[in-house]
mmCIF file of C-alpha atoms in Angstrom:
data_model
loop_
_atom_site.group_PDB
_atom_site.id
_atom_site.type_symbol
_atom_site.label_atom_id
_atom_site.label_comp_id
_atom_site.label_asym_id
_atom_site.label_seq_id
_atom_site.Cartn_x
_atom_site.Cartn_y
_atom_site.Cartn_z
ATOM 1 C CA MET A 23 -30.369 -24.952 39.512
ATOM 2 C CA SER A 24 -27.477 -22.464 39.436
ATOM 3 C CA ARG A 25 -27.247 -21.725 35.717
ATOM 4 C CA LEU A 26 -28.923 -18.518 34.635
ATOM 5 C CA VAL A 27 -30.587 -17.969 31.277
ATOM 6 C CA TYR A 28 -31.727 -14.452 30.443
ATOM 7 C CA MET A 29 -35.008 -14.229 28.558
ATOM 8 C CA LEU A 30 -35.338 -11.504 25.952
ATOM 9 C CA LYS A 31 -38.973 -11.171 24.897
ATOM 10 C CA GLN A 32 -39.838 -9.161 21.815
ATOM 11 C CA ARG A 33 -43.445 -9.401 20.671
ATOM 12 C CA LYS A 34 -42.739 -9.014 16.952
ATOM 13 C CA LEU A 35 -39.381 -9.219 15.226
ATOM 14 C CA GLU A 36 -38.591 -9.210 11.526
ATOM 15 C CA TYR A 37 -36.836 -12.464 10.669
ATOM 16 C CA SER A 38 -33.621 -10.770 9.526
ATOM 17 C CA LYS A 39 -33.554 -8.825 12.788
ATOM 18 C CA GLY A 40 -33.933 -12.095 14.654
ATOM 19 C CA LEU A 41 -30.850 -13.452 12.896
ATOM 20 C CA ALA A 42 -28.912 -10.284 13.691
ATOM 21 C CA LEU A 43 -30.012 -10.397 17.330
ATOM 22 C CA GLN A 44 -28.769 -13.955 17.725
ATOM 23 C CA LYS A 45 -25.418 -12.980 16.206
ATOM 24 C CA TYR A 46 -25.145 -10.004 18.556
ATOM 25 C CA ILE A 47 -25.918 -12.139 21.616
ATOM 26 C CA ALA A 48 -23.418 -14.810 20.552
ATOM 27 C CA THR A 49 -20.580 -12.339 19.906
ATOM 28 C CA LYS A 50 -20.864 -8.714 21.045
ATOM 29 C CA PHE A 51 -23.012 -9.427 24.130
ATOM 30 C CA ASN A 52 -20.577 -12.254 24.897
ATOM 31 C CA PRO A 53 -17.169 -11.017 23.699
ATOM 32 C CA SER A 54 -15.323 -14.075 25.058
ATOM 33 C CA PRO A 55 -17.295 -17.141 23.918
ATOM 34 C CA ASP A 56 -14.253 -19.348 24.582
ATOM 35 C CA GLU A 57 -14.652 -18.704 28.305
ATOM 36 C CA PRO A 58 -17.822 -20.709 29.005
ATOM 37 C CA GLU A 59 -18.048 -19.719 32.658
ATOM 38 C CA GLU A 60 -18.353 -16.071 31.569
ATOM 39 C CA PHE A 61 -20.934 -16.683 28.830
ATOM 40 C CA ARG A 62 -24.344 -15.109 29.417
ATOM 41 C CA ASN A 63 -26.959 -17.504 28.058
ATOM 42 C CA VAL A 64 -29.983 -15.885 26.448
ATOM 43 C CA LEU A 65 -33.388 -17.240 25.446
ATOM 44 C CA ILE A 66 -34.956 -15.059 22.755
ATOM 45 C CA ILE A 67 -38.743 -15.354 22.523
ATOM 46 C CA THR A 68 -40.486 -13.731 19.596
ATOM 47 C CA GLU A 69 -43.026 -14.001 16.802
ATOM 48 C CA HIS A 70 -42.445 -13.308 13.110
ATOM 49 C CA ASP A 71 -44.498 -11.949 10.265
ATOM 50 C CA PRO A 72 -45.060 -14.587 7.539
ATOM 51 C CA VAL A 73 -41.719 -15.956 6.380
ATOM 52 C CA TYR A 74 -40.480 -19.182 4.801
ATOM 53 C CA THR A 75 -36.996 -20.291 5.783
ATOM 54 C CA ILE A 76 -34.782 -23.085 4.580
ATOM 55 C CA GLY A 77 -31.759 -24.713 6.137
ATOM 56 C CA ILE A 78 -28.371 -25.625 4.742
ATOM 57 C CA ARG A 79 -29.745 -27.764 1.894
ATOM 58 C CA THR A 80 -30.515 -24.684 -0.203
ATOM 59 C CA ARG A 81 -30.024 -26.463 -3.525
ATOM 60 C CA ASP A 82 -33.352 -28.240 -2.982
ATOM 61 C CA TYR A 83 -35.168 -24.919 -3.489
ATOM 62 C CA THR A 84 -34.934 -22.933 -6.707
ATOM 63 C CA ILE A 85 -35.361 -19.242 -7.366
ATOM 64 C CA ASP A 86 -38.751 -20.133 -8.878
ATOM 65 C CA ASP A 87 -39.759 -21.723 -5.565
ATOM 66 C CA GLU A 88 -38.602 -18.626 -3.741
ATOM 67 C CA ASN A 89 -40.523 -16.273 -6.036
ATOM 68 C CA ARG A 90 -43.682 -18.398 -5.781
ATOM 69 C CA LEU A 91 -43.644 -18.198 -1.998
ATOM 70 C CA ARG A 92 -42.853 -14.489 -1.950
ATOM 71 C CA LYS A 93 -45.918 -13.857 -4.108
ATOM 72 C CA LEU A 94 -48.048 -15.245 -1.270
ATOM 73 C CA GLY A 95 -47.020 -12.238 0.807
ATOM 74 C CA ALA A 96 -44.288 -13.932 2.807
ATOM 75 C CA GLN A 97 -40.588 -13.258 3.087
ATOM 76 C CA PHE A 98 -38.057 -15.951 2.187
ATOM 77 C CA TYR A 99 -34.664 -16.628 3.772
ATOM 78 C CA ARG A 100 -31.866 -19.122 3.263
ATOM 79 C CA THR A 101 -30.108 -19.847 6.561
ATOM 80 C CA ASP A 102 -27.306 -21.875 8.145
ATOM 81 C CA ARG A 103 -29.556 -23.916 10.434
ATOM 82 C CA GLY A 104 -30.210 -27.606 10.099
ATOM 83 C CA GLY A 105 -33.424 -28.865 8.557
ATOM 84 C CA LEU A 106 -35.333 -28.132 5.390
ATOM 85 C CA ILE A 107 -38.112 -25.657 4.667
ATOM 86 C CA THR A 108 -40.574 -24.390 7.239
ATOM 87 C CA PHE A 109 -42.867 -21.448 7.913
ATOM 88 C CA HIS A 110 -42.915 -18.865 10.691
ATOM 89 C CA GLY A 111 -45.775 -16.482 11.267
ATOM 90 C CA PRO A 112 -48.261 -14.929 13.680
ATOM 91 C CA GLY A 113 -49.529 -17.244 16.395
ATOM 92 C CA GLN A 114 -46.299 -19.225 16.477
ATOM 93 C CA MET A 115 -43.981 -18.972 19.460
ATOM 94 C CA VAL A 116 -40.406 -18.873 18.233
ATOM 95 C CA ALA A 117 -37.622 -19.562 20.722
ATOM 96 C CA TYR A 118 -33.971 -18.942 19.920
ATOM 97 C CA PRO A 119 -31.775 -20.195 22.777
ATOM 98 C CA VAL A 120 -28.269 -18.753 22.477
ATOM 99 C CA LEU A 121 -26.481 -21.031 24.913
ATOM 100 C CA ASN A 122 -22.931 -22.113 25.577
ATOM 101 C CA LEU A 123 -23.380 -25.857 25.842
ATOM 102 C CA LYS A 124 -20.113 -26.140 27.758
ATOM 103 C CA GLN A 125 -22.132 -24.845 30.707
ATOM 104 C CA PHE A 126 -24.643 -27.642 30.155
ATOM 105 C CA THR A 127 -23.674 -30.743 28.170
ATOM 106 C CA PRO A 128 -21.393 -30.201 25.152
ATOM 107 C CA SER A 129 -23.485 -32.196 22.710
ATOM 108 C CA MET A 130 -25.754 -30.913 19.953
ATOM 109 C CA ARG A 131 -27.629 -34.219 19.927
ATOM 110 C CA TRP A 132 -28.330 -33.869 23.655
ATOM 111 C CA TYR A 133 -29.405 -30.270 23.077
ATOM 112 C CA VAL A 134 -31.939 -31.117 20.368
ATOM 113 C CA GLN A 135 -33.341 -33.956 22.465
ATOM 114 C CA LEU A 136 -33.879 -31.572 25.388
ATOM 115 C CA LEU A 137 -35.611 -29.037 23.151
ATOM 116 C CA GLU A 138 -37.937 -31.826 22.036
ATOM 117 C CA LYS A 139 -38.541 -32.935 25.625
ATOM 118 C CA THR A 140 -39.306 -29.346 26.636
ATOM 119 C CA ILE A 141 -42.045 -29.109 24.007
ATOM 120 C CA ILE A 142 -43.434 -32.550 24.854
ATOM 121 C CA ASP A 143 -43.720 -31.384 28.469
ATOM 122 C CA VAL A 144 -45.417 -28.149 27.354
ATOM 123 C CA CYS A 145 -47.961 -30.126 25.361
ATOM 124 C CA LYS A 146 -48.549 -32.422 28.327
ATOM 125 C CA GLU A 147 -49.425 -29.401 30.487
ATOM 126 C CA PHE A 148 -52.112 -28.578 27.920
ATOM 127 C CA LYS A 149 -53.368 -32.202 27.942
ATOM 128 C CA VAL A 150 -51.976 -32.850 24.468
ATOM 129 C CA THR A 151 -50.004 -36.077 24.051
ATOM 130 C CA ALA A 152 -46.927 -35.370 21.944
ATOM 131 C CA ARG A 153 -43.952 -37.481 20.963
ATOM 132 C CA THR A 154 -40.755 -37.614 18.956
ATOM 133 C CA THR A 155 -40.024 -39.740 15.903
ATOM 134 C CA CYS A 156 -36.936 -40.432 13.827
ATOM 135 C CA ASP A 157 -37.578 -37.016 12.251
ATOM 136 C CA THR A 158 -36.497 -34.012 14.322
ATOM 137 C CA GLY A 159 -39.338 -32.085 15.923
ATOM 138 C CA VAL A 160 -42.380 -32.844 18.046
ATOM 139 C CA TRP A 161 -45.489 -34.632 16.841
ATOM 140 C CA VAL A 162 -49.081 -35.309 17.842
ATOM 141 C CA ASP A 163 -49.747 -38.649 16.165
ATOM 142 C CA ASP A 164 -48.567 -37.938 12.590
ATOM 143 C CA ARG A 165 -49.130 -34.183 12.821
ATOM 144 C CA LYS A 166 -46.184 -31.913 13.514
ATOM 145 C CA ILE A 167 -46.757 -29.309 16.205
ATOM 146 C CA CYS A 168 -43.210 -28.002 16.644
ATOM 147 C CA SER A 169 -40.331 -27.603 14.195
ATOM 148 C CA ILE A 170 -36.732 -27.579 15.372
ATOM 149 C CA GLY A 171 -33.700 -26.416 13.420
ATOM 150 C CA VAL A 172 -30.481 -25.427 15.150
ATOM 151 C CA HIS A 173 -26.912 -24.379 14.465
ATOM 152 C CA GLY A 174 -23.883 -24.800 16.679
ATOM 153 C CA SER A 175 -20.443 -23.218 16.479
ATOM 154 C CA ARG A 176 -17.909 -23.988 19.206
ATOM 155 C CA TYR A 177 -20.892 -25.202 21.239
ATOM 156 C CA ILE A 178 -22.649 -21.842 20.969
ATOM 157 C CA THR A 179 -26.207 -22.477 19.777
ATOM 158 C CA THR A 180 -28.344 -20.351 17.479
ATOM 159 C CA HIS A 181 -31.704 -20.789 15.734
ATOM 160 C CA GLY A 182 -34.106 -22.972 17.700
ATOM 161 C CA LEU A 183 -37.748 -24.035 17.678
ATOM 162 C CA ALA A 184 -41.174 -22.899 16.531
ATOM 163 C CA LEU A 185 -44.263 -24.068 18.419
ATOM 164 C CA ASN A 186 -47.616 -23.616 16.700
ATOM 165 C CA CYS A 187 -50.013 -22.029 19.197
ATOM 166 C CA ASN A 188 -52.810 -20.465 17.145
ATOM 167 C CA THR A 189 -50.967 -20.269 13.831
ATOM 168 C CA ASP A 190 -52.803 -20.048 10.499
ATOM 169 C CA LEU A 191 -51.789 -23.502 9.287
ATOM 170 C CA THR A 192 -52.832 -22.864 5.673
ATOM 171 C CA TRP A 193 -49.420 -21.233 5.117
ATOM 172 C CA PHE A 194 -47.916 -24.713 5.336
ATOM 173 C CA ASP A 195 -50.084 -25.914 2.434
ATOM 174 C CA HIS A 196 -47.708 -24.246 -0.035
ATOM 175 C CA ILE A 197 -44.635 -26.243 1.001
ATOM 176 C CA VAL A 198 -43.587 -29.715 2.086
ATOM 177 C CA PRO A 199 -42.813 -28.828 5.712
ATOM 178 C CA CYS A 200 -39.338 -29.992 6.722
ATOM 179 C CA GLY A 201 -39.262 -32.054 3.515
ATOM 180 C CA LEU A 202 -41.668 -34.651 4.919
ATOM 181 C CA GLU A 203 -44.185 -35.868 2.353
ATOM 182 C CA LYS A 204 -47.720 -36.831 3.397
ATOM 183 C CA LYS A 205 -47.382 -35.217 6.821
ATOM 184 C CA SER A 206 -49.547 -32.402 8.139
ATOM 185 C CA MET A 207 -49.039 -29.601 10.633
ATOM 186 C CA THR A 208 -51.065 -28.928 13.737
ATOM 187 C CA SER A 209 -51.225 -26.460 16.614
ATOM 188 C CA LEU A 210 -52.254 -26.404 20.241
ATOM 189 C CA SER A 211 -55.405 -24.539 19.238
ATOM 190 C CA LYS A 212 -56.304 -27.113 16.603
ATOM 191 C CA GLU A 213 -55.723 -30.042 18.935
ATOM 192 C CA LEU A 214 -57.731 -28.491 21.760
ATOM 193 C CA GLN A 215 -60.407 -26.924 19.556
ATOM 194 C CA THR A 216 -60.033 -23.656 21.451
ATOM 195 C CA ASP A 217 -57.831 -20.615 21.038
ATOM 196 C CA VAL A 218 -54.450 -20.947 22.748
ATOM 197 C CA ASP A 219 -52.203 -17.942 22.231
ATOM 198 C CA ILE A 220 -48.525 -17.292 22.864
ATOM 199 C CA ASP A 221 -49.172 -15.368 26.078
ATOM 200 C CA GLU A 222 -50.841 -18.451 27.527
ATOM 201 C CA VAL A 223 -48.085 -20.791 26.382
ATOM 202 C CA LEU A 224 -45.002 -18.760 27.319
ATOM 203 C CA PRO A 225 -45.074 -19.203 31.140
ATOM 204 C CA VAL A 226 -45.589 -22.941 30.676
ATOM 205 C CA PHE A 227 -42.711 -23.092 28.199
ATOM 206 C CA LYS A 228 -40.466 -21.149 30.574
ATOM 207 C CA SER A 229 -41.184 -23.569 33.420
ATOM 208 C CA CYS A 230 -40.624 -26.647 31.258
ATOM 209 C CA PHE A 231 -37.404 -25.189 29.820
ATOM 210 C CA GLU A 232 -36.080 -24.569 33.331
ATOM 211 C CA LYS A 233 -36.810 -28.136 34.393
ATOM 212 C CA CYS A 234 -35.359 -29.766 31.281
ATOM 213 C CA PHE A 235 -32.203 -27.641 31.155
ATOM 214 C CA ASN A 236 -31.787 -27.462 34.938
ATOM 215 C CA CYS A 237 -31.509 -23.681 34.873
ATOM 216 C CA ARG A 238 -33.274 -20.562 36.054
ATOM 217 C CA VAL A 239 -34.802 -18.288 33.415
ATOM 218 C CA VAL A 240 -34.997 -14.616 34.369
ATOM 219 C CA ASP A 241 -36.001 -11.583 32.345
ATOM 220 C CA MET A 242 -33.089 -9.743 30.769
ATOM 221 C CA ASN A 243 -32.661 -6.330 32.362
ATOM 222 C CA GLU A 244 -34.117 -3.459 30.372
ATOM 223 C CA CYS A 245 -30.756 -1.761 29.776
ATOM 224 C CA ASP A 246 -29.261 -4.839 28.103
ATOM 225 C CA LYS A 247 -32.446 -5.456 26.128
ATOM 226 C CA ASP A 248 -32.673 -1.849 24.951
ATOM 227 C CA GLU A 249 -29.010 -1.880 23.922
ATOM 228 C CA ALA A 250 -29.472 -5.080 21.919
ATOM 229 C CA LEU A 251 -32.546 -3.751 20.123
ATOM 230 C CA ARG A 252 -30.918 -0.362 19.545
ATOM 231 C CA ARG A 253 -28.015 -2.035 17.770
ATOM 232 C CA LEU A 254 -30.481 -3.832 15.506
ATOM 233 C CA GLU A 255 -32.066 -0.551 14.485
ATOM 234 C CA ALA A 256 -28.635 0.919 13.789
ATOM 235 C CA ASN A 257 -27.808 -1.832 11.274
#
């Protein structure tokens, strides 16, 4: 387990700042992405205020759709990730791994499968039986507990996953999550009928991520973290 992944934890992060942080990590923090042995892999862990995001199939969502969702009190963003529409909000652990897959296995398919396996293992630790289907993400029976949408450029990954811990699931009632009709969302709290928050889930997720990706996750040093967040505030 020689590969290092630096974890940058930020309790709350505006969605646009999360995008900017990923870009900074992928470029400025790693000025030579074409030298994989020099790339510093980072796992961003955060939580967003209510926001709806859509992937590359933006034509499926009109300005009217956008305005309707904004009126609910949420932000709305069109992004370059895979997947369709989803929701991020309080009580949802969002993980953005910015990895150079040349240090791991240079395959986006492999990468998504390992993200799914990581979440299945997390759920197992909480005595929740989860699985994958032909649709990307992680499911408990026919209820989706984790959404996954990623982007890769020269094997550098951005975007990631969102695991519902104690999320207010009614936000999903206003959309067709991930474009899947007649499917519902769930959370660890809903499945266990007890409150399970991000602080309880994070150490389990970290351990499962390390095992699945055969790496060691360590906290990013405060100087690097402060510099990254300072640059966000300057933009």
